[in-house]
Coordinates of C-alpha atoms in Angstrom, one line a residue:
M14 CA 52.4 137.4 48.7
T15 CA 51.8 137.2 52.5
E16 CA 48.3 137.9 53.7
H17 CA 47.8 139.8 56.9
K18 CA 44.9 138.6 59.0
D19 CA 42.8 141.0 60.9
P20 CA 42.9 140.5 64.8
S21 CA 39.3 141.5 65.2
A22 CA 38.2 138.9 62.6
S23 CA 39.9 136.0 64.5
L24 CA 38.3 137.1 67.6
E25 CA 34.9 137.0 66.0
E26 CA 35.6 133.5 64.7
T27 CA 36.5 132.0 68.1
T28 CA 33.6 133.3 69.9
P29 CA 31.0 130.9 68.5
A30 CA 33.1 127.8 69.4
V31 CA 32.9 128.6 73.0
E32 CA 29.1 128.7 73.0
P33 CA 28.4 125.0 72.0
S34 CA 30.6 123.6 74.6
L35 CA 28.7 125.5 77.1
A36 CA 25.5 123.9 75.7
E37 CA 26.8 120.4 75.9
S38 CA 27.8 120.9 79.4
K39 CA 24.2 121.7 80.1
T40 CA 22.8 118.2 78.9
P41 CA 25.4 115.4 79.7
H42 CA 23.0 112.9 81.1
K43 CA 20.7 112.8 78.1
S44 CA 23.5 112.0 75.5
K45 CA 24.8 109.1 77.7
N46 CA 21.5 107.3 77.7
T47 CA 21.1 107.6 73.9
G48 CA 24.5 106.0 73.3
T49 CA 23.8 103.1 75.6
A50 CA 20.5 102.3 73.8
L51 CA 22.2 102.4 70.5
A52 CA 24.9 100.1 71.7
V53 CA 22.4 97.6 73.0
V54 CA 20.5 97.7 69.7
A55 CA 23.7 97.2 67.8
I56 CA 24.7 94.3 70.0
A57 CA 21.2 92.7 69.5
I58 CA 21.4 93.1 65.8
A59 CA 24.9 91.6 65.7
L60 CA 23.7 88.7 67.9
A61 CA 20.7 88.1 65.6
V62 CA 22.7 88.2 62.5
G63 CA 25.3 85.9 64.0
G64 CA 22.7 83.4 65.1
G65 CA 21.0 83.4 61.7
L66 CA 24.3 82.8 60.1
Y67 CA 25.1 80.1 62.5
F68 CA 21.8 78.2 62.0
N69 CA 22.0 78.7 58.2
G70 CA 25.5 77.3 58.1
K71 CA 24.4 74.4 60.3
H72 CA 21.5 73.6 58.0
Q73 CA 23.6 73.7 55.0
A74 CA 26.2 71.5 56.7
Q75 CA 23.4 68.9 57.5
Q76 CA 22.2 69.0 53.8
Q77 CA 25.7 68.5 52.6
A78 CA 26.3 65.7 55.0
A79 CA 23.0 63.9 53.8
A80 CA 24.0 64.4 50.2
S81 CA 27.4 63.1 50.9
K82 CA 26.0 60.1 52.6
A83 CA 23.6 59.4 49.7
L84 CA 26.4 59.7 47.2
A85 CA 28.5 57.3 49.3
D86 CA 25.6 54.8 49.4
Q87 CA 25.2 55.0 45.6
L88 CA 28.9 54.6 45.2
S89 CA 28.9 51.5 47.4
Q90 CA 26.0 50.0 45.5
L91 CA 27.7 50.7 42.2
Q92 CA 30.9 49.1 43.5
Q93 CA 28.9 46.0 44.6
Q94 CA 27.1 45.8 41.3
A95 CA 30.4 46.1 39.5
V96 CA 31.9 43.3 41.6
S97 CA 28.8 41.1 40.9
D98 CA 28.9 41.8 37.2
K99 CA 32.6 41.1 37.1
Q100 CA 32.0 37.7 38.8
T101 CA 29.1 36.8 36.5
L102 CA 31.1 37.8 33.5
G103 CA 34.0 35.7 34.8
Q104 CA 31.7 32.7 35.2
Q105 CA 30.3 33.1 31.7
L106 CA 33.7 33.4 30.3
T107 CA 34.8 30.3 32.2
T108 CA 31.8 28.3 30.9
Q109 CA 32.3 29.4 27.3
T110 CA 36.0 28.6 27.5
A111 CA 35.2 25.1 28.8
A112 CA 32.6 24.6 26.1
L113 CA 35.0 25.8 23.4
D114 CA 37.7 23.5 24.7
A115 CA 35.3 20.5 24.7
A116 CA 34.2 21.4 21.1
R117 CA 37.8 21.6 20.0
Q118 CA 38.6 18.3 21.6
Q119 CA 35.5 16.7 20.0
Q120 CA 36.5 18.2 16.6
A121 CA 40.0 16.8 17.1
V122 CA 38.7 13.3 17.9
M123 CA 36.4 13.4 14.8
S124 CA 39.2 14.6 12.6
K125 CA 41.4 11.8 13.9
Q126 CA 38.6 9.2 13.2
L127 CA 38.0 10.6 9.7
D128 CA 41.8 10.4 9.0
E129 CA 41.9 6.8 10.2
L130 CA 38.9 5.9 8.1
K131 CA 40.4 7.5 5.0
Q132 CA 43.6 5.6 5.6
K133 CA 41.7 2.3 6.0
V134 CA 39.7 3.0 2.8
A135 CA 42.9 3.9 1.0
T136 CA 44.5 0.6 2.4
I137 CA 41.5 -1.4 1.1
S138 CA 41.5 0.3 -2.3
G139 CA 45.2 0.0 -2.8
N140 CA 46.0 -3.4 -1.4
D141 CA 42.9 -5.5 -2.0
A142 CA 40.7 -4.4 -4.9
H143 CA 38.9 -7.7 -4.9
T144 CA 37.4 -6.9 -1.6
W145 CA 34.9 -4.6 -3.4
L146 CA 33.8 -7.5 -5.5
L147 CA 33.2 -9.6 -2.5
A148 CA 31.2 -6.9 -0.8
Q149 CA 29.1 -6.5 -4.0
A150 CA 28.4 -10.2 -4.1
D151 CA 27.3 -10.2 -0.4
Y152 CA 24.9 -7.2 -1.1
L153 CA 23.4 -8.9 -4.1
V154 CA 22.7 -12.1 -2.2
K155 CA 21.0 -10.2 0.6
L156 CA 18.9 -8.3 -1.9
A157 CA 17.9 -11.6 -3.6
G158 CA 16.7 -12.8 -0.2
R159 CA 14.5 -9.7 0.3
K160 CA 13.0 -10.1 -3.2
L161 CA 12.4 -13.8 -2.6
W162 CA 10.6 -13.7 0.8
S163 CA 9.2 -10.2 0.8
D164 CA 8.0 -9.8 -2.9
R165 CA 7.9 -13.5 -3.9
D166 CA 9.8 -12.5 -7.0
V167 CA 11.6 -15.6 -7.9
T168 CA 12.8 -14.4 -11.3
T169 CA 14.5 -11.3 -9.9
A170 CA 16.0 -13.2 -7.0
A171 CA 17.6 -15.8 -9.4
A172 CA 19.0 -12.9 -11.5
L173 CA 20.6 -11.3 -8.5
L174 CA 22.2 -14.6 -7.4
K175 CA 23.6 -15.0 -10.9
S176 CA 25.1 -11.5 -10.7
A177 CA 26.7 -12.3 -7.4
D178 CA 28.2 -15.4 -8.8
A179 CA 29.6 -13.3 -11.7
S180 CA 31.2 -11.0 -9.2
L181 CA 32.9 -13.9 -7.4
A182 CA 34.1 -15.3 -10.7
D183 CA 35.8 -11.9 -11.5
M184 CA 37.9 -12.3 -8.4
N185 CA 39.5 -15.5 -9.7
D186 CA 40.1 -16.8 -6.2
P187 CA 40.2 -20.6 -5.8
S188 CA 39.2 -20.2 -2.1
L189 CA 35.7 -19.1 -3.2
I190 CA 34.8 -22.5 -4.8
E191 CA 32.6 -23.5 -1.9
V192 CA 30.7 -20.3 -2.0
R193 CA 30.1 -20.4 -5.7
R194 CA 28.9 -24.0 -5.4
A195 CA 26.4 -22.9 -2.8
L196 CA 25.3 -20.1 -5.2
T197 CA 24.8 -22.6 -8.0
Q198 CA 22.6 -24.8 -5.7
D199 CA 20.5 -21.7 -4.7
I200 CA 20.0 -20.8 -8.3
S201 CA 19.0 -24.4 -9.2
S202 CA 16.5 -24.5 -6.3
L203 CA 14.9 -21.3 -7.4
S204 CA 14.7 -22.5 -11.0
S205 CA 12.6 -25.5 -9.8
V206 CA 10.0 -23.3 -8.1
S207 CA 6.8 -23.2 -10.1
Q208 CA 6.0 -19.7 -11.3
V209 CA 2.6 -18.1 -10.7
D210 CA 1.4 -15.4 -13.0
Y211 CA 0.1 -13.1 -10.3
D212 CA -0.5 -10.2 -12.7
G213 CA -2.4 -12.4 -15.1
I214 CA -4.7 -13.6 -12.3
I215 CA -5.4 -10.1 -11.2
L216 CA -6.2 -9.0 -14.8
K217 CA -8.7 -11.9 -15.2
L218 CA -10.4 -11.0 -11.9
N219 CA -10.7 -7.4 -13.1
Q220 CA -12.1 -8.6 -16.4
L221 CA -14.7 -10.7 -14.6
S222 CA -15.6 -7.7 -12.4
N223 CA -16.2 -5.6 -15.5
G224 CA -18.4 -8.3 -17.1
V225 CA -20.8 -8.7 -14.1
D226 CA -23.3 -6.3 -15.8
N227 CA -23.6 -8.7 -18.8
L228 CA -25.0 -11.5 -16.8
R229 CA -28.7 -12.2 -17.2
L230 CA -30.9 -12.9 -14.2
A231 CA -32.6 -16.3 -14.0
D232 CA -36.3 -16.4 -15.0
N233 CA -38.1 -18.7 -12.6
D234 CA -41.5 -18.4 -14.3
N235 CA -40.8 -20.5 -17.4
D236 CA -43.7 -22.9 -16.9
D237 CA -46.8 -20.9 -17.9
T238 CA -49.1 -24.0 -18.3
P239 CA -52.2 -23.7 -16.0
M240 CA -52.9 -26.5 -13.7
D241 CA -56.5 -26.9 -15.0
A242 CA -56.2 -28.0 -18.6
D243 CA -59.9 -28.3 -19.3
S244 CA -61.4 -26.3 -22.2
G245 CA -62.8 -23.0 -21.4
E246 CA -65.2 -22.7 -24.4
L247 CA -68.9 -22.3 -23.7
T248 CA -71.5 -24.6 -25.3
S249 CA -74.9 -23.7 -26.7
S250 CA -76.9 -26.3 -24.9
L251 CA -79.3 -25.2 -22.2
R252 CA -78.8 -28.3 -20.3
E253 CA -75.1 -27.4 -19.7
W254 CA -75.9 -24.0 -18.2
R255 CA -74.2 -25.0 -15.0
Q256 CA -71.1 -26.0 -16.8
N257 CA -71.2 -22.8 -18.8
L258 CA -71.6 -20.7 -15.6
V259 CA -68.6 -22.5 -14.0
K260 CA -66.5 -21.9 -17.2
S261 CA -67.4 -18.3 -17.3
W262 CA -66.5 -17.9 -13.6
H263 CA -63.1 -19.6 -14.2
N264 CA -62.4 -17.5 -17.3
F265 CA -63.1 -14.4 -15.3
M266 CA -60.8 -15.4 -12.4
D267 CA -58.0 -16.4 -14.7
D268 CA -57.4 -12.7 -15.4
F269 CA -56.7 -12.1 -11.6
I270 CA -55.1 -15.3 -10.3
T271 CA -52.8 -17.7 -12.2
V272 CA -51.6 -20.9 -10.6
R273 CA -48.7 -22.6 -12.3
R274 CA -47.2 -26.1 -11.7
R275 CA -43.6 -26.5 -10.2
D276 CA -41.9 -29.8 -10.2
T277 CA -38.8 -28.6 -8.3
T278 CA -38.2 -26.8 -5.1
A279 CA -39.2 -23.2 -5.4
E280 CA -36.3 -20.7 -5.3
P281 CA -36.8 -17.3 -3.7
L282 CA -37.4 -14.5 -6.2
L283 CA -35.2 -11.4 -6.2
A284 CA -36.9 -8.2 -5.2
P285 CA -37.3 -5.5 -7.8
N286 CA -34.1 -3.5 -8.5
Q287 CA -32.2 -5.7 -6.0
D288 CA -29.9 -7.1 -8.8
I289 CA -27.9 -3.9 -8.5
Y290 CA -26.8 -4.8 -5.0
L291 CA -26.2 -8.4 -6.0
R292 CA -23.9 -7.3 -8.8
E293 CA -22.0 -4.9 -6.5
N294 CA -21.5 -7.7 -3.9
I295 CA -20.1 -9.9 -6.6
R296 CA -17.7 -7.1 -7.6
S297 CA -16.7 -6.7 -4.0
R298 CA -15.9 -10.4 -3.7
L299 CA -13.8 -10.3 -6.9
L300 CA -11.9 -7.3 -5.5
I301 CA -11.2 -9.1 -2.3
A302 CA -9.8 -12.0 -4.3
A303 CA -7.7 -9.7 -6.4
Q304 CA -6.2 -8.1 -3.3
A305 CA -5.4 -11.5 -1.8
V306 CA -3.3 -12.4 -4.8
P307 CA -0.2 -10.2 -4.1
R308 CA -0.5 -10.9 -0.4
H309 CA -0.4 -14.7 -1.1
Q310 CA -3.6 -15.3 1.0
D311 CA -4.7 -18.5 -0.7
E312 CA -7.6 -19.3 1.6
I313 CA -9.2 -15.9 1.3
Y314 CA -8.7 -16.0 -2.5
K315 CA -10.5 -19.4 -2.9
Q316 CA -13.3 -18.5 -0.5
S317 CA -14.1 -15.3 -2.4
I318 CA -14.2 -17.1 -5.8
D319 CA -16.3 -19.9 -4.4
T320 CA -18.8 -17.4 -3.0
V321 CA -19.0 -15.6 -6.3
S322 CA -19.6 -18.9 -8.2
A323 CA -22.4 -19.9 -5.8
W324 CA -24.1 -16.5 -6.2
V325 CA -23.9 -16.6 -9.9
R326 CA -25.4 -20.1 -10.1
A327 CA -28.2 -19.2 -7.7
W328 CA -29.4 -15.9 -9.2
F329 CA -28.3 -15.8 -12.8
D330 CA -29.3 -17.9 -15.9
T331 CA -26.8 -20.6 -16.2
S332 CA -28.0 -21.5 -19.7
D333 CA -26.9 -18.1 -21.0
P334 CA -23.6 -18.2 -22.9
A335 CA -22.2 -15.2 -21.0
T336 CA -23.0 -16.8 -17.7
K337 CA -21.4 -20.1 -18.8
A338 CA -18.2 -18.3 -19.9
F339 CA -18.2 -16.4 -16.6
L340 CA -18.6 -19.6 -14.5
S341 CA -15.9 -21.4 -16.6
Q342 CA -13.3 -18.6 -15.9
L343 CA -14.3 -18.7 -12.2
D344 CA -13.7 -22.5 -12.1
D345 CA -10.3 -22.1 -13.7
L346 CA -9.3 -19.4 -11.2
S347 CA -10.5 -21.4 -8.3
Q348 CA -8.2 -24.3 -9.3
Q349 CA -5.2 -21.8 -9.5
S350 CA -3.0 -21.7 -6.4
I351 CA -1.4 -18.4 -5.5
S352 CA 1.1 -19.8 -3.0
M353 CA 4.6 -20.9 -3.9
D354 CA 6.9 -23.4 -2.2
L355 CA 9.9 -21.2 -1.6
P356 CA 13.2 -22.3 0.1
E357 CA 13.4 -21.2 3.7
S358 CA 17.0 -19.9 3.4
L359 CA 19.9 -19.4 0.9
Q360 CA 22.9 -21.6 1.5
S361 CA 25.3 -19.0 0.1
Q362 CA 24.2 -16.1 2.4
P363 CA 25.9 -17.3 5.7
M364 CA 29.0 -18.3 3.8
L365 CA 29.3 -14.8 2.3
D366 CA 28.7 -13.3 5.7
K367 CA 31.6 -15.2 7.1
L368 CA 33.9 -14.1 4.3
M369 CA 32.8 -10.5 4.8
Q370 CA 33.6 -10.8 8.5
T371 CA 37.1 -12.3 8.0
R372 CA 38.2 -10.2 4.9
V373 CA 36.5 -6.9 5.1
R374 CA 35.3 -6.1 8.6
N375 CA 38.5 -7.3 10.3
L376 CA 40.5 -5.2 7.8
L377 CA 38.5 -2.2 8.8
A378 CA 39.1 -3.0 12.5
Q379 CA 42.8 -3.1 12.1
P380 CA 44.8 0.0 13.2
S381 CA 46.0 2.2 10.4
A382 CA 49.6 2.7 9.3
G383 CA 49.8 6.1 11.0
Q384 CA 48.7 4.6 14.3
Q385 CA 51.3 1.8 14.0
Q386 CA 54.0 4.3 13.4
Q387 CA 52.9 6.4 16.4
G388 CA 52.9 3.2 18.6
E389 CA 56.4 2.4 17.5

């Protein structure tokens, strides 16, 4: 349907629109000033916001640049540390490699020497079994020399020489006749050496030391006869009152002072309880003599025994049977010599050394079969 508008209504509606335009035309200058102020404020706000954004962006850019620089410095330090660590590791690896190579070379040399020694031992064992008997004889002769001059053991030394001669006899080698002859002479010279029973001497000295307490001290007051032999009996005669008075005085003084006659030189008396120290000194001298026996100190041995003998004769009762037996054993030991006349050297020892040099040591010094094949 089509609506039909009223003309009068449209007229009424257009009338108010004309009125404002008339009002605006009345205040043009006031609206223009207000717009200008607003524009200035807007421009100032825009400039302030732009400046703040500029300075904020610049500050953030500076912070980012500083952080970037710090990161770059750390990265440079890390790179330098990595290069240094790499160099150090390379040096350590080089050193360890050189040490490992040296150890391998040393091991190879030792293995080679061990193989050569095994080959030499196998050569000796397979080709010349008598060499072991010769080495055994040389060792026995050297051991006999040590027993002879260090321990003074003639019996053991002679037994070792006999064992060495038996080893040479098992070789059945006519070229060893001279060596065996020298061994026979050494054995004969040792058989002629006078044997000394060192153990028996030491046992006798120990027995004497144990018997020191059985010795009785000498009594120097055997003569109890007073020097005045007159009778001390009183007489009943009044005329002899002087003699009776003198006799009474002498009888009274005899209980306090006794004078005895000595025909020989007076010996000093031993102080009370001093015999303990005397006996201990005697034991000490006997111990020194016993220690001198295995050391073959003949002079010290005889001096100690002579000192003990002098002390016993001076302080003990020589008429007592125990003292007589003690002195008799001391005299026997004093006559016993603890030194032996030993030979200065063994004739067979240098001869066996020469044989060992020519037959054994030169054989060990020869190159092995493997080395000869390599040389060829």
